[in-house]
PDB file of C-alpha atoms in Angstrom:
ATOM      1  CA  ARG A   1    -117.333-123.247-140.728  1.00  0.00           C
ATOM      2  CA  MET A   2    -115.577-121.714-137.720  1.00  0.00           C
ATOM      3  CA  GLU A   3    -117.475-118.889-136.038  1.00  0.00           C
ATOM      4  CA  GLN A   4    -114.304-117.398-134.565  1.00  0.00           C
ATOM      5  CA  VAL A   5    -110.537-117.436-135.038  1.00  0.00           C
ATOM      6  CA  PHE A   6    -107.549-116.166-133.080  1.00  0.00           C
ATOM      7  CA  ALA A   7    -105.241-113.341-134.135  1.00  0.00           C
ATOM      8  CA  ILE A   8    -102.028-111.644-132.964  1.00  0.00           C
ATOM      9  CA  CYS A   9    -100.705-108.306-134.227  1.00  0.00           C
ATOM     10  CA  ARG A  10     -97.448-108.749-136.115  1.00  0.00           C
ATOM     11  CA  VAL A  11     -95.838-105.861-134.240  1.00  0.00           C
ATOM     12  CA  THR A  12     -96.918-105.990-130.622  1.00  0.00           C
ATOM     13  CA  LYS A  13     -95.917-105.141-127.068  1.00  0.00           C
ATOM     14  CA  PHE A  14     -97.556-108.293-125.684  1.00  0.00           C
ATOM     15  CA  VAL A  15     -97.919-111.800-127.120  1.00  0.00           C
ATOM     16  CA  ALA A  16    -101.678-111.613-126.688  1.00  0.00           C
ATOM     17  CA  PRO A  17    -104.150-113.398-128.977  1.00  0.00           C
ATOM     18  CA  ALA A  18    -107.473-111.728-129.726  1.00  0.00           C
ATOM     19  CA  ILE A  19    -110.675-113.637-130.489  1.00  0.00           C
ATOM     20  CA  ILE A  20    -112.418-112.335-133.591  1.00  0.00           C
ATOM     21  CA  LYS A  21    -115.371-113.337-135.738  1.00  0.00           C
ATOM     22  CA  SER A  22    -114.292-115.346-138.772  1.00  0.00           C
ATOM     23  CA  GLU A  23    -116.333-113.215-141.215  1.00  0.00           C
ATOM     24  CA  GLN A  24    -114.409-110.052-140.326  1.00  0.00           C
ATOM     25  CA  VAL A  25    -112.058-108.512-142.894  1.00  0.00           C
ATOM     26  CA  ILE A  26    -108.629-108.629-141.253  1.00  0.00           C
ATOM     27  CA  ALA A  27    -105.685-106.303-141.962  1.00  0.00           C
ATOM     28  CA  GLU A  28    -102.462-107.664-143.421  1.00  0.00           C
ATOM     29  CA  ARG A  29    -100.496-106.706-140.294  1.00  0.00           C
ATOM     30  CA  VAL A  30    -102.341-109.311-138.249  1.00  0.00           C
ATOM     31  CA  VAL A  31    -101.403-112.990-137.932  1.00  0.00           C
ATOM     32  CA  VAL A  32    -104.549-115.139-138.067  1.00  0.00           C
ATOM     33  CA  PHE A  33    -104.728-118.678-136.661  1.00  0.00           C
ATOM     34  CA  ALA A  34    -107.376-120.801-138.358  1.00  0.00           C
ATOM     35  CA  GLU A  35    -108.314-122.299-134.999  1.00  0.00           C
ATOM     36  CA  SER A  36    -111.380-122.030-132.792  1.00  0.00           C
ATOM     37  CA  ARG A  37    -110.537-124.508-130.021  1.00  0.00           C
ATOM     38  CA  TYR A  38    -109.832-122.959-126.650  1.00  0.00           C
ATOM     39  CA  GLY A  39    -107.001-125.385-126.052  1.00  0.00           C
ATOM     40  CA  MET A  40    -105.078-123.598-128.794  1.00  0.00           C
ATOM     41  CA  PHE A  41    -106.149-120.233-127.357  1.00  0.00           C
ATOM     42  CA  ALA A  42    -104.676-121.288-124.009  1.00  0.00           C
ATOM     43  CA  MET A  43    -101.437-122.309-125.735  1.00  0.00           C
ATOM     44  CA  LEU A  44    -101.177-118.922-127.463  1.00  0.00           C
ATOM     45  CA  CYS A  45    -101.782-117.094-124.149  1.00  0.00           C
ATOM     46  CA  SER A  46     -99.285-119.190-122.220  1.00  0.00           C
ATOM     47  CA  SER A  47     -95.886-118.174-120.896  1.00  0.00           C
ATOM     48  CA  LEU A  48     -94.392-121.108-122.833  1.00  0.00           C
ATOM     49  CA  HIS A  49     -95.514-119.654-126.161  1.00  0.00           C
ATOM     50  CA  GLU A  50     -94.368-116.183-125.102  1.00  0.00           C
ATOM     51  CA  VAL A  51     -90.898-117.465-124.147  1.00  0.00           C
ATOM     52  CA  TRP A  52     -90.536-119.234-127.507  1.00  0.00           C
ATOM     53  CA  ALA A  53     -91.816-116.259-129.516  1.00  0.00           C
ATOM     54  CA  ARG A  54     -89.468-113.770-127.866  1.00  0.00           C
ATOM     55  CA  LYS A  55     -86.489-116.040-128.504  1.00  0.00           C
ATOM     56  CA  ASN A  56     -87.239-116.908-132.139  1.00  0.00           C
ATOM     57  CA  ALA A  57     -89.077-113.906-133.591  1.00  0.00           C
ATOM     58  CA  SER A  58     -87.446-110.589-134.465  1.00  0.00           C
ATOM     59  CA  THR A  59     -88.104-107.142-133.005  1.00  0.00           C
ATOM     60  CA  PHE A  60     -89.287-103.819-134.378  1.00  0.00           C
ATOM     61  CA  GLU A  61     -88.023-100.895-132.310  1.00  0.00           C
ATOM     62  CA  THR A  62     -88.937-101.960-128.746  1.00  0.00           C
ATOM     63  CA  ARG A  63     -91.743-104.314-129.754  1.00  0.00           C
ATOM     64  CA  LEU A  64     -91.941-107.921-130.861  1.00  0.00           C
ATOM     65  CA  ASN A  65     -92.253-108.589-134.591  1.00  0.00           C
ATOM     66  CA  TYR A  66     -94.335-111.764-134.466  1.00  0.00           C
ATOM     67  CA  THR A  67     -93.464-113.917-137.462  1.00  0.00           C
ATOM     68  CA  PRO A  68     -95.527-117.142-137.522  1.00  0.00           C
ATOM     69  CA  THR A  69     -92.878-119.129-139.417  1.00  0.00           C
ATOM     70  CA  ASP A  70     -90.397-118.484-136.594  1.00  0.00           C
ATOM     71  CA  ALA A  71     -92.590-118.021-133.520  1.00  0.00           C
ATOM     72  CA  TYR A  72     -95.411-120.509-134.115  1.00  0.00           C
ATOM     73  CA  GLU A  73     -94.643-123.116-136.760  1.00  0.00           C
ATOM     74  CA  THR A  74     -91.400-124.090-135.022  1.00  0.00           C
ATOM     75  CA  LEU A  75     -93.069-124.387-131.609  1.00  0.00           C
ATOM     76  CA  PRO A  76     -93.313-128.115-130.758  1.00  0.00           C
ATOM     77  CA  LYS A  77     -96.768-128.867-129.363  1.00  0.00           C
ATOM     78  CA  PRO A  78     -97.139-131.218-126.377  1.00  0.00           C
ATOM     79  CA  GLY A  79     -97.384-134.887-127.222  1.00  0.00           C
ATOM     80  CA  ALA A  80    -100.415-135.233-124.945  1.00  0.00           C
ATOM     81  CA  GLY A  81    -102.302-132.623-126.991  1.00  0.00           C
ATOM     82  CA  LEU A  82    -104.167-129.535-125.795  1.00  0.00           C
ATOM     83  CA  SER A  83    -107.440-131.040-124.557  1.00  0.00           C
ATOM     84  CA  GLY A  84    -106.206-130.696-120.968  1.00  0.00           C
ATOM     85  CA  VAL A  85    -106.190-126.888-121.229  1.00  0.00           C
ATOM     86  CA  GLU A  86    -109.455-126.521-123.183  1.00  0.00           C
ATOM     87  CA  ALA A  87    -111.617-125.616-120.173  1.00  0.00           C
ATOM     88  CA  LEU A  88    -108.963-123.317-118.708  1.00  0.00           C
ATOM     89  CA  GLY A  89    -108.602-121.523-122.035  1.00  0.00           C
ATOM     90  CA  ALA A  90    -112.363-121.001-122.306  1.00  0.00           C
ATOM     91  CA  GLU A  91    -112.547-119.641-118.763  1.00  0.00           C
ATOM     92  CA  TYR A  92    -109.602-117.316-119.310  1.00  0.00           C
ATOM     93  CA  ALA A  93    -111.139-115.991-122.553  1.00  0.00           C
ATOM     94  CA  ARG A  94    -114.538-115.443-120.916  1.00  0.00           C
ATOM     95  CA  ASN A  95    -113.157-113.659-117.835  1.00  0.00           C
ATOM     96  CA  ARG A  96    -110.782-111.531-119.885  1.00  0.00           C
ATOM     97  CA  GLU A  97    -113.592-110.437-122.190  1.00  0.00           C
ATOM     98  CA  GLN A  98    -115.841-109.568-119.240  1.00  0.00           C
ATOM     99  CA  PHE A  99    -113.118-107.417-117.670  1.00  0.00           C
ATOM    100  CA  MET A 100    -112.326-105.628-120.948  1.00  0.00           C
ATOM    101  CA  THR A 101    -116.005-104.940-121.622  1.00  0.00           C
ATOM    102  CA  THR A 102    -116.719-103.689-118.101  1.00  0.00           C
ATOM    103  CA  GLU A 103    -113.632-101.463-118.002  1.00  0.00           C
ATOM    104  CA  ALA A 104    -113.897-100.433-121.684  1.00  0.00           C
ATOM    105  CA  VAL A 105    -110.257-101.269-122.437  1.00  0.00           C
ATOM    106  CA  GLY A 106    -108.530-102.942-125.364  1.00  0.00           C
ATOM    107  CA  LEU A 107    -105.961-105.736-125.283  1.00  0.00           C
ATOM    108  CA  THR A 108    -102.904-103.526-124.800  1.00  0.00           C
ATOM    109  CA  ASP A 109    -104.497-101.582-121.932  1.00  0.00           C
ATOM    110  CA  PHE A 110    -105.716-104.811-120.391  1.00  0.00           C
ATOM    111  CA  TYR A 111    -102.236-106.355-120.349  1.00  0.00           C
ATOM    112  CA  ASN A 112    -100.716-103.133-119.022  1.00  0.00           C
ATOM    113  CA  LEU A 113    -103.026-103.614-116.040  1.00  0.00           C
ATOM    114  CA  PHE A 114    -102.499-107.366-115.928  1.00  0.00           C
ATOM    115  CA  HIS A 115     -98.718-107.018-115.567  1.00  0.00           C
ATOM    116  CA  ASP A 116     -98.799-104.081-113.133  1.00  0.00           C
ATOM    117  CA  PRO A 117     -97.972-105.269-109.566  1.00  0.00           C
ATOM    118  CA  ALA A 118     -99.865-102.286-108.147  1.00  0.00           C
ATOM    119  CA  ARG A 119    -103.127-103.452-109.733  1.00  0.00           C
ATOM    120  CA  GLN A 120    -104.699-105.955-107.365  1.00  0.00           C
ATOM    121  CA  ASP A 121    -108.295-105.925-108.595  1.00  0.00           C
ATOM    122  CA  PRO A 122    -109.752-109.358-107.647  1.00  0.00           C
ATOM    123  CA  ARG A 123    -110.659-109.972-111.298  1.00  0.00           C
ATOM    124  CA  LEU A 124    -107.053-109.402-112.380  1.00  0.00           C
ATOM    125  CA  VAL A 125    -105.785-111.589-109.543  1.00  0.00           C
ATOM    126  CA  SER A 126    -108.132-114.343-110.728  1.00  0.00           C
ATOM    127  CA  LEU A 127    -106.941-113.989-114.336  1.00  0.00           C
ATOM    128  CA  ARG A 128    -103.303-114.197-113.251  1.00  0.00           C
ATOM    129  CA  ALA A 129    -104.110-117.379-111.338  1.00  0.00           C
ATOM    130  CA  LEU A 130    -105.815-118.787-114.446  1.00  0.00           C
ATOM    131  CA  LEU A 131    -102.742-118.059-116.558  1.00  0.00           C
ATOM    132  CA  ALA A 132    -100.586-119.836-113.980  1.00  0.00           C
ATOM    133  CA  ASP A 133    -102.977-122.817-114.129  1.00  0.00           C
ATOM    134  CA  ILE A 134    -102.697-122.860-117.934  1.00  0.00           C
ATOM    135  CA  ASP A 135     -98.891-122.875-117.749  1.00  0.00           C
ATOM    136  CA  ARG A 136     -98.840-125.706-115.210  1.00  0.00           C
ATOM    137  CA  ALA A 137    -101.341-127.743-117.255  1.00  0.00           C
ATOM    138  CA  LEU A 138     -99.184-127.319-120.347  1.00  0.00           C
ATOM    139  CA  LEU A 139     -96.054-128.361-118.472  1.00  0.00           C
ATOM    140  CA  SER A 140     -97.962-131.473-117.437  1.00  0.00           C
ATOM    141  CA  ALA A 141     -98.972-132.101-121.077  1.00  0.00           C
ATOM    142  CA  TYR A 142     -95.265-132.012-121.980  1.00  0.00           C
ATOM    143  CA  SER A 143     -94.567-134.355-119.007  1.00  0.00           C
ATOM    144  CA  TRP A 144     -92.414-131.651-117.408  1.00  0.00           C
ATOM    145  CA  THR A 145     -94.030-131.791-114.000  1.00  0.00           C
ATOM    146  CA  ASP A 146     -90.591-131.548-112.351  1.00  0.00           C
ATOM    147  CA  LEU A 147     -90.227-127.942-113.560  1.00  0.00           C
ATOM    148  CA  ASN A 148     -91.341-125.293-111.048  1.00  0.00           C
ATOM    149  CA  PRO A 149     -92.608-122.238-113.020  1.00  0.00           C
ATOM    150  CA  GLU A 150     -92.413-119.897-109.999  1.00  0.00           C
ATOM    151  CA  HIS A 151     -95.083-117.495-111.207  1.00  0.00           C
ATOM    152  CA  GLY A 152     -94.837-113.922-110.016  1.00  0.00           C
ATOM    153  CA  TYR A 153     -93.694-110.463-111.064  1.00  0.00           C
ATOM    154  CA  HIS A 154     -90.334-110.948-112.737  1.00  0.00           C
ATOM    155  CA  GLU A 155     -88.030-108.837-114.836  1.00  0.00           C
ATOM    156  CA  VAL A 156     -87.680-110.165-118.390  1.00  0.00           C
ATOM    157  CA  ALA A 157     -84.191-109.380-119.654  1.00  0.00           C
ATOM    158  CA  SER A 158     -85.165-109.259-123.340  1.00  0.00           C
ATOM    159  CA  LEU A 159     -87.666-106.399-122.777  1.00  0.00           C
ATOM    160  CA  PRO A 160     -86.845-102.657-122.776  1.00  0.00           C
ATOM    161  CA  ALA A 161     -85.097-101.496-119.602  1.00  0.00           C
ATOM    162  CA  ASN A 162     -88.004 -99.263-118.541  1.00  0.00           C
ATOM    163  CA  ASP A 163     -90.645-101.957-119.117  1.00  0.00           C
ATOM    164  CA  GLN A 164     -89.260-105.320-118.018  1.00  0.00           C
ATOM    165  CA  VAL A 165     -91.679-106.407-115.278  1.00  0.00           C
ATOM    166  CA  ARG A 166     -94.222-109.035-116.248  1.00  0.00           C
ATOM    167  CA  PHE A 167     -96.446-111.496-114.393  1.00  0.00           C
ATOM    168  CA  THR A 168     -94.827-114.624-115.743  1.00  0.00           C
ATOM    169  CA  ILE A 169     -92.609-117.566-114.885  1.00  0.00           C
ATOM    170  CA  SER A 170     -89.188-116.924-113.312  1.00  0.00           C
ATOM    171  CA  GLU A 171     -86.055-116.287-115.360  1.00  0.00           C
ATOM    172  CA  ALA A 172     -84.672-119.701-114.379  1.00  0.00           C
ATOM    173  CA  ALA A 173     -87.902-121.363-115.483  1.00  0.00           C
ATOM    174  CA  ARG A 174     -87.905-119.364-118.736  1.00  0.00           C
ATOM    175  CA  LEU A 175     -84.402-120.590-119.582  1.00  0.00           C
ATOM    176  CA  GLU A 176     -85.299-124.203-118.755  1.00  0.00           C
ATOM    177  CA  VAL A 177     -88.546-124.061-120.770  1.00  0.00           C
ATOM    178  CA  LEU A 178     -86.604-122.653-123.710  1.00  0.00           C
ATOM    179  CA  ARG A 179     -83.943-125.354-123.398  1.00  0.00           C
ATOM    180  CA  ARG A 180     -86.526-128.137-123.338  1.00  0.00           C
ATOM    181  CA  LEU A 181     -88.602-126.713-126.183  1.00  0.00           C
ATOM    182  CA  SER A 182     -85.445-126.347-128.287  1.00  0.00           C
ATOM    183  CA  ALA A 183     -84.454-129.959-127.585  1.00  0.00           C
ATOM    184  CA  LEU A 184     -87.957-131.156-128.470  1.00  0.00           C
ATOM    185  CA  ASN A 185     -87.884-129.082-131.650  1.00  0.00           C
ATOM    186  CA  ARG A 186     -84.621-130.737-132.713  1.00  0.00           C
ATOM    187  CA  GLN A 187     -85.999-134.193-131.858  1.00  0.00           C
ATOM    188  CA  ARG A 188     -89.186-133.616-133.896  1.00  0.00           C
ATOM    189  CA  TYR A 189     -87.134-132.315-136.821  1.00  0.00           C
ATOM    190  CA  LYS A 190     -84.886-135.404-136.776  1.00  0.00           C
ATOM    191  CA  GLU A 191     -87.948-137.669-136.662  1.00  0.00           C
ATOM    192  CA  GLU A 192     -89.411-135.866-139.668  1.00  0.00           C
ATOM    193  CA  GLN A 193     -86.135-136.165-141.587  1.00  0.00           C
ATOM    194  CA  ASP A 194     -85.795-139.863-140.743  1.00  0.00           C
ATOM    195  CA  HIS A 195     -89.374-140.459-141.881  1.00  0.00           C
ATOM    196  CA  ALA A 196     -88.727-138.583-145.127  1.00  0.00           C
ATOM    197  CA  VAL A 197     -85.597-140.689-145.812  1.00  0.00           C
ATOM    198  CA  SER A 198     -87.501-143.930-145.113  1.00  0.00           C
ATOM    199  CA  LEU A 199     -90.361-142.867-147.361  1.00  0.00           C
ATOM    200  CA  ALA A 200     -88.005-141.924-150.186  1.00  0.00           C
ATOM    201  CA  ALA A 201     -86.215-145.295-149.895  1.00  0.00           C
ATOM    202  CA  ALA A 202     -89.534-147.153-150.007  1.00  0.00           C
ATOM    203  CA  GLN A 203     -90.648-145.205-153.077  1.00  0.00           C
ATOM    204  CA  GLU A 204     -87.340-145.895-154.821  1.00  0.00           C
ATOM    205  CA  ALA A 205     -87.604-149.604-154.073  1.00  0.00           C
ATOM    206  CA  LEU A 206     -91.154-149.657-155.392  1.00  0.00           C
ATOM    207  CA  ALA A 207     -90.104-147.838-158.562  1.00  0.00           C
ATOM    208  CA  THR A 208     -87.503-150.534-159.369  1.00  0.00           C
ATOM    209  CA  VAL A 209     -90.048-153.352-158.994  1.00  0.00           C
ATOM    210  CA  LEU A 210     -92.994-151.963-160.929  1.00  0.00           C
ATOM    211  CA  PRO A 211     -91.301-151.625-164.374  1.00  0.00           C
ATOM    212  CA  ARG A 212     -90.250-155.303-164.361  1.00  0.00           C
ATOM    213  CA  ARG A 213     -93.786-156.360-163.589  1.00  0.00           C
ATOM    214  CA  ARG A 214     -95.179-154.114-166.301  1.00  0.00           C
ATOM    215  CA  GLY A 215     -92.707-155.556-168.805  1.00  0.00           C
ATOM    216  CA  ARG A 216     -93.849-159.180-168.458  1.00  0.00           C
ATOM    217  CA  GLN A 217     -95.814-160.603-171.407  1.00  0.00           C
ATOM    218  CA  PRO A 218     -99.185-162.087-170.475  1.00  0.00           C
ATOM    219  CA  ARG A 219     -99.634-165.753-171.146  1.00  0.00           C
ATOM    220  CA  SER A 220    -101.687-166.675-174.202  1.00  0.00           C
ATOM    221  CA  SER A 221    -105.312-167.279-173.361  1.00  0.00           C
ATOM    222  CA  GLY A 222    -105.937-169.405-176.494  1.00  0.00           C
ATOM    223  CA  THR A 223    -106.466-173.202-176.419  1.00  0.00           C
ATOM    224  CA  SER A 224    -104.395-175.793-178.300  1.00  0.00           C
ATOM    225  CA  GLU A 225    -105.855-177.078-181.587  1.00  0.00           C
ATOM    226  CA  GLN A 226    -107.913-180.250-181.115  1.00  0.00           C
ATOM    227  CA  PRO A 227    -108.680-182.933-183.745  1.00  0.00           C
ATOM    228  CA  ASP A 228    -112.089-182.773-185.342  1.00  0.00           C
ATOM    229  CA  MET A 229    -114.076-185.556-183.659  1.00  0.00           C
ATOM    230  CA  PHE A 230    -116.767-185.478-186.316  1.00  0.00           C
ATOM    231  CA  GLY A 231    -114.652-185.024-189.434  1.00  0.00           C
TER     232      GLY A 231
END
């Protein structure tokens, strides 16, 4: 049994996963990930996930309408897995929780501070550096080490005009990440379709063989009649 799971509000200003106890009763307007590994937490916090979600999910007024079928299930995970970001994810979660507890703020208020260039609290600076480390580790897991994320305060064109600045990867990096994730998504889909076709062909071939085998009559197990030696 998992002691904790991750959750994202369906309608949200930030793509920001919360960590909640698994025994909690959760509202319908929350997307719950049946995951407890911090590698997955790091993936959900990453700029890569945020880029994909904002491209593929819908919006509600000025906020993101996070739909897991569009924003998560279609996201191709790195072939190398998420073990390489496990420790970073755990550290990010721990430091974020400590800051929120000390400052008595929730997730939305925390990320308002996190993305504000005027807020240079050493704890926030450290958390921004951790997020950058998570992004770079994920790029490495995808084998995209040639891509420079250029972390900093950038305007995100898809956000409302009065609230576009985020601490994230550059616009050029965002477009390239999106292009590569889309290409990987198409590749994975083709592989799945090819596998499904091969499996169906194998099942059809097996179905044509089995009836013939079932139709064969077993050989008689009786013995031929022998003369009575003692008659």
